[in-house]
Amino acid sequence: MKLGLYIHIPFCRQKCLYCDFPSHDNLAHLYQDYIDALCREIAEQGRRFAGWVVDTVYIGGGTPTVLPSELLGRVFASLAAAFSLEPAVEITVEANPGTIDLPLLKALRAWGVNRLSFGVQTFVPHLLPLLGRVHTAEQGIEAVELARAAGFDNINLDLMYGLPEQRQADVADSLSRATELGVPHLSVYGLKVEEGTPFAVSHAAGKLALPDETEEEAMYDLVTAFLRQAGYRRYEISNYCLSGYECRHNLKYWHYQPFLGLGAAAYSFVDGVRWANTPQVTEYIQAQRQGALAVHDREVLDRQTQITEFIFLALRTAAGLDSGIFQERFGISFWDAYRATIDTLSQRGLVERCGNRLRLTDLGMKFGNIVFASFLPDKA
Ligand code: SF4
């Protein structure tokens, strides 16, 4: 049985103004205790999942690379001791360009990391401080060069559009930089103003100069056309890559396959059960010290919920939903169960049938929410 591991490092050097992820910029005094707790959890879960083979590991956050390298090194040593890692395991580490140097990247490589994901967001210098990012545009470029010097070729850059004061030319500029750098994977997200963030406060006060809806849609169109032209294949709504560089870990999420989350706030999904560790860092540390698992939210998903989630996630991918896998998993025909919904969405040009698969059209990718809502149990 194959398993993906997600490891959460809930620390950042500075909190970005738009970010609602479970990460903190004022807990450096807990780094050591947190890694002690995380290593305990890794050891314990390694015992529980003894029969499983780990084929992907994703260390995210937060910013894993804010940790001193000796603490990061302990995480990798614990993983190797506790879990059975497949020889070709994909190991990704998220990094912020302002938090790396060559020795750290070389150390990551030596610990078996073979994929890096840099949160660049934009290469336009004056936009970065507006986001509260700690790095500069030059550091974004330098990060890729350092990664290559350390022996990495599988590199992702996160980019964003719909940012305050961003124009279409800025989006094109960032895409040009990224593709000229030749990185094989790009994740491109539209900004969402999330509740509880400084951006939400500025937005409510009318002080956030966001592109309007038409402008944002034009940016979306620009991204998809630019990357297609540059030879990047869109394999998921927000993810593009050169041939062979799909993120295997993220594909697990979209293929509804099992993954185990370790660390504060980390989610797991195994055998139809989803659970989350407490997002409170001190509570997580305490629980691990007492030999408990710090789970604060556990849900056994009923069959209908699993069917709906399977459809949503599969349709996010360019390959779409495989009706054979659906039938095998749920014992019913996807085409029979959703005939009316599929017909309506096809007539609107949002989905298309391709052999035994149903997938989003280009229009469907753009208006994915309409498609997903149509498959909700009370709508389908
Ligand atoms: S670096 Fe990432 S996780 Fe940290 S605050 Fe910024 S967006 Fe959030």
Coordinates of C-alpha atoms and ligand atoms in Angstrom, one line a residue, residues 8-9 11-24 61-63 94 96 119 121 131-134, ligand 1:
H8 CA 3.7 20.9 8.3
I9 CA 6.2 23.4 9.6
F11 CA 6.6 29.0 11.1
C12 CA 7.4 31.9 8.8
R13 CA 9.9 34.8 9.1
Q14 CA 7.1 37.3 8.5
K15 CA 3.4 36.8 7.9
C16 CA 2.3 37.8 4.4
L17 CA -0.6 40.2 4.3
Y18 CA -2.9 37.9 2.4
C19 CA -2.1 34.6 4.1
D20 CA -4.5 32.6 6.2
F21 CA -2.4 29.4 6.3
P22 CA -1.6 28.0 9.8
S23 CA 1.7 29.7 10.2
H24 CA 3.3 32.0 12.7
G61 CA 4.1 25.3 5.8
G62 CA 4.7 27.9 6.7
T63 CA 8.2 28.1 5.5
E94 CA 8.6 24.4 0.2
N96 CA 10.9 31.1 0.5
G119 CA 7.0 30.9 -3.2
Q121 CA 4.5 35.1 -6.3
L131 CA 2.1 41.5 -0.3
G132 CA 4.3 41.6 2.8
R133 CA 6.8 39.1 1.3
V134 CA 10.2 39.0 2.8
Ligands
SF4_1 S1 5.5 32.6 3.4 FE1 3.7 31.4 2.8 S2 2.9 30.4 4.7 FE2 4.3 32.1 5.3 S3 3.0 33.8 5.6 FE3 3.7 34.0 3.5 S4 2.1 32.9 2.3 FE4 1.8 32.4 4.4

